[in-house]
Protein backbone atom coordinates (compact mmCIF):
# COMPACT_ATOMS: atom_id res chain seq x y z
CA MET A 1 -146.20 80.86 -29.18
CA PRO A 2 -145.06 82.93 -32.18
CA GLU A 3 -148.15 83.63 -34.25
CA LEU A 4 -148.62 84.73 -37.84
CA PRO A 5 -147.20 88.27 -37.43
CA GLU A 6 -144.08 86.96 -35.67
CA VAL A 7 -143.47 84.32 -38.36
CA GLU A 8 -144.16 86.82 -41.15
CA THR A 9 -141.75 89.26 -39.51
CA THR A 10 -139.08 86.55 -39.47
CA CYS A 11 -139.84 85.62 -43.08
CA ARG A 12 -139.50 89.20 -44.32
CA GLY A 13 -136.40 89.77 -42.21
CA ILE A 14 -134.38 86.82 -43.46
CA ARG A 15 -135.57 86.66 -47.09
CA PRO A 16 -133.34 89.41 -48.58
CA HIS A 17 -130.21 87.92 -47.00
CA VAL A 18 -130.53 84.28 -48.02
CA GLU A 19 -132.88 84.01 -50.99
CA GLY A 20 -130.88 83.18 -54.11
CA HIS A 21 -127.84 82.10 -52.10
CA GLU A 22 -126.25 78.66 -52.08
CA LEU A 23 -126.40 76.66 -48.87
CA SER A 24 -122.79 75.80 -48.03
CA GLY A 25 -123.44 73.77 -44.89
CA LEU A 26 -125.95 72.43 -42.40
CA ARG A 27 -125.08 72.06 -38.71
CA VAL A 28 -127.47 70.03 -36.60
CA ARG A 29 -126.34 70.12 -32.98
CA ASN A 30 -129.48 68.58 -31.56
CA PRO A 31 -131.92 66.79 -33.90
CA ARG A 32 -134.35 65.97 -31.10
CA LEU A 33 -137.01 68.61 -31.69
CA ARG A 34 -140.78 68.01 -31.62
CA LEU A 35 -140.21 66.03 -34.80
CA PRO A 36 -136.63 64.79 -35.34
CA VAL A 37 -134.55 66.66 -37.91
CA PRO A 38 -134.23 64.22 -40.84
CA PRO A 39 -130.75 62.64 -40.76
CA GLU A 40 -130.49 62.87 -44.56
CA LEU A 41 -131.40 66.58 -44.69
CA ALA A 42 -127.83 67.78 -45.36
CA GLU A 43 -127.54 65.43 -48.34
CA ARG A 44 -130.73 66.87 -49.80
CA ILE A 45 -130.00 70.59 -49.50
CA VAL A 46 -126.28 71.39 -49.06
CA GLY A 47 -124.95 72.78 -52.31
CA ARG A 48 -128.40 73.84 -53.51
CA THR A 49 -129.61 77.41 -53.98
CA LEU A 50 -132.38 78.64 -51.71
CA GLN A 51 -134.95 79.66 -54.30
CA GLY A 52 -137.53 81.21 -52.03
CA VAL A 53 -138.53 82.02 -48.45
CA SER A 54 -142.24 82.15 -47.69
CA ARG A 55 -144.79 81.50 -44.97
CA ARG A 56 -147.83 79.24 -44.71
CA ALA A 57 -149.81 79.72 -41.52
CA LYS A 58 -147.18 79.65 -38.74
CA TYR A 59 -144.65 77.68 -40.80
CA LEU A 60 -141.61 79.05 -42.62
CA LEU A 61 -140.98 77.47 -46.01
CA LEU A 62 -137.44 77.30 -47.40
CA ASP A 63 -137.71 76.30 -51.06
CA PHE A 64 -134.69 74.41 -52.34
CA GLY A 65 -136.19 73.39 -55.68
CA PRO A 66 -136.81 69.63 -55.48
CA GLY A 67 -138.39 70.10 -52.08
CA THR A 68 -138.95 72.39 -49.13
CA VAL A 69 -137.60 72.65 -45.60
CA ILE A 70 -140.57 73.40 -43.33
CA VAL A 71 -139.63 75.21 -40.11
CA HIS A 72 -141.86 75.77 -37.09
CA LEU A 73 -140.60 77.98 -34.27
CA GLY A 74 -142.34 76.07 -31.51
CA MET A 75 -143.33 77.81 -28.29
CA SER A 76 -140.49 80.32 -28.01
CA GLY A 77 -138.10 79.68 -30.87
CA SER A 78 -136.49 82.06 -33.34
CA LEU A 79 -134.70 81.83 -36.66
CA ARG A 80 -132.07 84.56 -36.82
CA LEU A 81 -129.35 85.67 -39.18
CA VAL A 82 -125.93 85.45 -37.49
CA ALA A 83 -122.29 85.29 -38.50
CA ALA A 84 -121.47 81.72 -39.46
CA ASP A 85 -118.60 81.63 -36.98
CA GLU A 86 -120.61 83.02 -34.04
CA MET A 87 -120.40 80.65 -31.09
CA PRO A 88 -123.72 78.85 -30.54
CA GLY A 89 -125.60 78.98 -27.28
CA THR A 90 -127.08 76.08 -25.35
CA HIS A 91 -130.39 76.24 -27.21
CA ASP A 92 -129.01 76.89 -30.71
CA HIS A 93 -129.84 73.60 -32.41
CA VAL A 94 -129.63 74.07 -36.20
CA ASP A 95 -127.60 76.33 -38.51
CA PHE A 96 -128.30 76.78 -42.21
CA VAL A 97 -124.96 78.12 -43.41
CA PHE A 98 -124.72 80.47 -46.39
CA GLY A 99 -121.01 81.27 -46.65
CA ALA A 100 -120.11 83.83 -43.98
CA GLN A 101 -123.62 83.98 -42.54
CA ALA A 102 -126.09 81.47 -41.15
CA LEU A 103 -129.73 81.12 -40.24
CA ARG A 104 -129.69 79.87 -36.68
CA LEU A 105 -132.64 78.11 -35.06
CA ARG A 106 -132.81 78.77 -31.35
CA ASP A 107 -135.44 76.75 -29.52
CA PRO A 108 -135.19 76.57 -25.70
CA ARG A 109 -138.12 74.18 -25.36
CA ARG A 110 -137.27 72.09 -28.42
CA PHE A 111 -140.91 72.27 -29.46
CA GLY A 112 -140.11 73.51 -32.95
CA MET A 113 -139.61 71.51 -36.13
CA VAL A 114 -137.30 71.27 -39.13
CA VAL A 115 -138.75 68.78 -41.61
CA TRP A 116 -138.43 68.04 -45.31
CA GLN A 117 -141.10 67.67 -47.99
CA ASP A 118 -140.37 66.44 -51.50
CA GLY A 119 -142.18 68.39 -54.17
CA ALA A 120 -144.98 70.78 -53.25
CA PRO A 121 -144.92 71.74 -49.53
CA GLU A 122 -148.71 71.70 -49.23
CA ARG A 123 -148.58 67.92 -49.58
CA HIS A 124 -146.98 67.60 -46.15
CA PRO A 125 -149.45 66.44 -43.45
CA LEU A 126 -148.70 69.57 -41.42
CA LEU A 127 -150.01 71.79 -44.22
CA ALA A 128 -152.44 69.61 -46.13
CA HIS A 129 -155.58 70.44 -44.15
CA LEU A 130 -155.03 74.10 -43.30
CA GLY A 131 -157.64 76.77 -43.95
CA PRO A 132 -157.15 79.97 -45.97
CA GLU A 133 -154.76 82.76 -45.05
CA PRO A 134 -156.37 85.72 -43.23
CA LEU A 135 -154.45 88.17 -45.40
CA GLY A 136 -155.27 86.28 -48.60
CA GLU A 137 -157.99 86.85 -51.17
CA PHE A 138 -160.23 83.98 -50.03
CA PHE A 139 -160.84 85.47 -46.58
CA ASP A 140 -163.75 87.84 -47.04
CA ALA A 141 -167.14 88.54 -45.51
CA ALA A 142 -168.99 86.11 -47.77
CA TRP A 143 -166.56 83.30 -46.89
CA LEU A 144 -166.77 83.94 -43.13
CA PHE A 145 -170.56 84.16 -43.25
CA ARG A 146 -170.75 80.87 -45.18
CA VAL A 147 -168.42 78.81 -42.95
CA THR A 148 -170.03 79.98 -39.71
CA ARG A 149 -173.62 79.09 -40.59
CA GLY A 150 -175.06 76.74 -38.01
CA LEU A 151 -172.01 76.90 -35.75
CA ARG A 152 -172.70 77.25 -32.02
CA ALA A 153 -169.00 77.44 -31.12
CA PRO A 154 -167.78 80.84 -29.89
CA ILE A 155 -166.50 83.02 -32.71
CA LYS A 156 -163.09 83.30 -31.02
CA HIS A 157 -162.70 79.50 -31.20
CA VAL A 158 -163.59 79.55 -34.89
CA LEU A 159 -161.01 82.25 -35.63
CA MET A 160 -158.36 80.10 -33.94
CA ASP A 161 -159.31 76.86 -35.73
CA ASN A 162 -156.54 76.30 -38.29
CA ARG A 163 -158.80 74.03 -40.32
CA LYS A 164 -161.01 77.04 -40.99
CA LEU A 165 -158.54 79.95 -40.89
CA VAL A 166 -154.81 79.85 -40.28
CA GLY A 167 -152.51 81.95 -38.16
CA VAL A 168 -154.98 83.88 -35.99
CA GLY A 169 -153.84 82.80 -32.55
CA ASN A 170 -155.01 83.85 -29.14
CA ILE A 171 -153.57 87.35 -29.02
CA TYR A 172 -154.72 88.49 -32.44
CA ALA A 173 -158.15 86.86 -32.17
CA SER A 174 -158.77 88.78 -28.93
CA GLU A 175 -157.55 92.05 -30.40
CA SER A 176 -159.49 91.63 -33.66
CA LEU A 177 -162.74 90.88 -31.84
CA PHE A 178 -162.30 93.96 -29.67
CA ARG A 179 -161.78 96.15 -32.72
CA ALA A 180 -164.90 94.63 -34.29
CA ARG A 181 -166.93 95.14 -31.06
CA ILE A 182 -167.86 91.45 -31.01
CA HIS A 183 -167.99 89.42 -27.79
CA PRO A 184 -165.50 86.51 -27.98
CA LEU A 185 -168.13 84.01 -26.76
CA GLU A 186 -170.74 85.06 -29.32
CA PRO A 187 -171.90 81.91 -31.17
CA ALA A 188 -170.28 82.08 -34.59
CA GLY A 189 -173.51 81.22 -36.38
CA THR A 190 -175.28 84.33 -35.06
CA LEU A 191 -173.00 86.75 -36.91
CA GLY A 192 -174.74 88.43 -39.81
CA LEU A 193 -173.04 89.46 -43.02
CA ARG A 194 -172.42 92.99 -41.76
CA ARG A 195 -170.63 91.85 -38.61
CA CYS A 196 -168.70 89.26 -40.63
CA ALA A 197 -167.49 92.04 -42.90
CA ARG A 198 -166.44 94.13 -39.90
CA LEU A 199 -164.58 91.20 -38.35
CA VAL A 200 -162.76 90.37 -41.59
CA GLN A 201 -161.62 93.98 -41.77
CA THR A 202 -160.39 94.07 -38.16
CA VAL A 203 -158.57 90.74 -38.47
CA ARG A 204 -156.72 92.08 -41.49
CA GLU A 205 -156.01 95.41 -39.80
CA THR A 206 -154.81 93.82 -36.56
CA LEU A 207 -152.43 91.42 -38.32
CA THR A 208 -151.14 94.15 -40.64
CA ASP A 209 -150.50 96.50 -37.71
CA ALA A 210 -148.74 93.70 -35.80
CA ILE A 211 -146.48 92.89 -38.74
CA ALA A 212 -145.61 96.57 -39.11
CA ALA A 213 -144.67 96.61 -35.41
CA GLY A 214 -142.48 93.53 -35.80
CA GLY A 215 -144.92 91.24 -34.02
CA SER A 216 -145.16 90.84 -30.26
CA THR A 217 -142.44 89.93 -27.81
CA LEU A 218 -143.60 86.58 -26.43
CA ARG A 219 -141.13 85.14 -23.96
CA ASP A 220 -137.87 85.40 -25.86
CA PHE A 221 -139.20 85.76 -29.39
CA VAL A 222 -137.17 87.98 -31.68
CA GLY A 223 -137.35 88.51 -35.42
CA GLY A 224 -134.80 87.48 -38.01
CA ASP A 225 -132.66 90.51 -37.21
CA GLY A 226 -132.63 89.77 -33.48
CA ARG A 227 -134.98 92.61 -32.58
CA PRO A 228 -138.07 92.12 -30.42
CA GLY A 229 -141.56 92.97 -31.62
CA TYR A 230 -143.48 95.87 -30.14
CA PHE A 231 -147.14 95.22 -30.97
CA GLN A 232 -147.83 94.32 -27.32
CA GLN A 233 -147.61 98.05 -26.58
CA GLN A 234 -150.75 98.52 -28.71
CA TYR A 235 -152.90 95.83 -27.09
CA PHE A 236 -156.45 96.93 -26.35
CA VAL A 237 -157.44 93.90 -24.26
CA TYR A 238 -154.99 91.00 -24.39
CA GLY A 239 -153.25 90.52 -21.03
CA ARG A 240 -154.94 93.64 -19.62
CA ALA A 241 -157.48 92.07 -17.23
CA GLY A 242 -158.44 94.53 -14.49
CA GLU A 243 -157.10 97.51 -16.42
CA ALA A 244 -159.14 100.32 -17.92
CA CYS A 245 -160.42 99.92 -21.45
CA ARG A 246 -158.63 102.36 -23.73
CA GLN A 247 -161.87 103.13 -25.54
CA CYS A 248 -164.61 103.43 -22.89
CA GLY A 249 -162.77 103.45 -19.56
CA GLY A 250 -164.53 100.32 -18.33
CA THR A 251 -162.67 97.34 -16.89
CA VAL A 252 -161.17 94.72 -19.17
CA LEU A 253 -162.16 91.21 -18.13
CA GLY A 254 -160.14 88.01 -18.38
CA ILE A 255 -161.76 84.57 -18.51
CA VAL A 256 -160.79 81.07 -19.63
CA SER A 257 -162.55 79.68 -22.69
CA GLY A 258 -161.51 76.54 -24.49
CA GLN A 259 -158.57 76.27 -22.04
CA ARG A 260 -157.22 79.58 -23.35
CA ALA A 261 -157.11 82.96 -21.67
CA THR A 262 -159.65 85.31 -23.25
CA TYR A 263 -159.79 89.08 -22.75
CA PHE A 264 -162.55 91.52 -23.65
CA CYS A 265 -164.32 94.70 -22.60
CA PRO A 266 -167.91 93.94 -21.53
CA ARG A 267 -168.99 97.49 -22.43
CA CYS A 268 -167.48 97.62 -25.91
CA GLN A 269 -168.15 93.98 -26.73
CA ARG A 270 -171.72 93.34 -25.61
CA ARG A 271 -173.02 89.84 -26.17
CA ARG A 272 -176.21 89.72 -28.21
């Protein structure tokens, strides 16, 4: 599933081309996504100027003034800039047309979403209960130390809990914990302030590096310009079970925790 770096890459890629432009048309070829595309959406947004493109967690926010179109890319979707007259493919379900160009939602699994929220987007149920952004000012060592007190859940599970912290999915949680030298199954409540500070730093560094690399290529994910991401070439542990650790030469292990694949180096990430 596209995670925060992939969505941020898309956001940054499309923003300069459509922000401040008037939406001249909306083409919905297949409204049957995870949530149906609202049938009245064209009436709400066609003819309006797109005032801003931003991201909240793994959602893209298209601000049209009176309300916001909230887009989720699903398991393997993409939102790309194409020529408005480019022939659509089988899985190209929605076009936001801006004159001669369009933002095209491609979603092979139809697990994505295009929904509308009147007024402030954070009022939508999808966004209302989300935790802070990992690249925002509220995510610091003191915050992480405070929210993990008394928690017996593995720290990797806590990092991936969107009610506590948004956008740190499986790949980037594994990579951040490796950089911090913290075992993914370490009970979150055992982390002291010093290790919390180290983990906050590595989460920020990992996500920043991934965004700079254009995200990761997951199935057929591509950014807004149609290019794949390349962060997977920098993975220390994710998807590398049985391979040599790039730091110590030991063997990277892969286990299942919380029904998710988890990767770590038992030498570099000793459990306390």
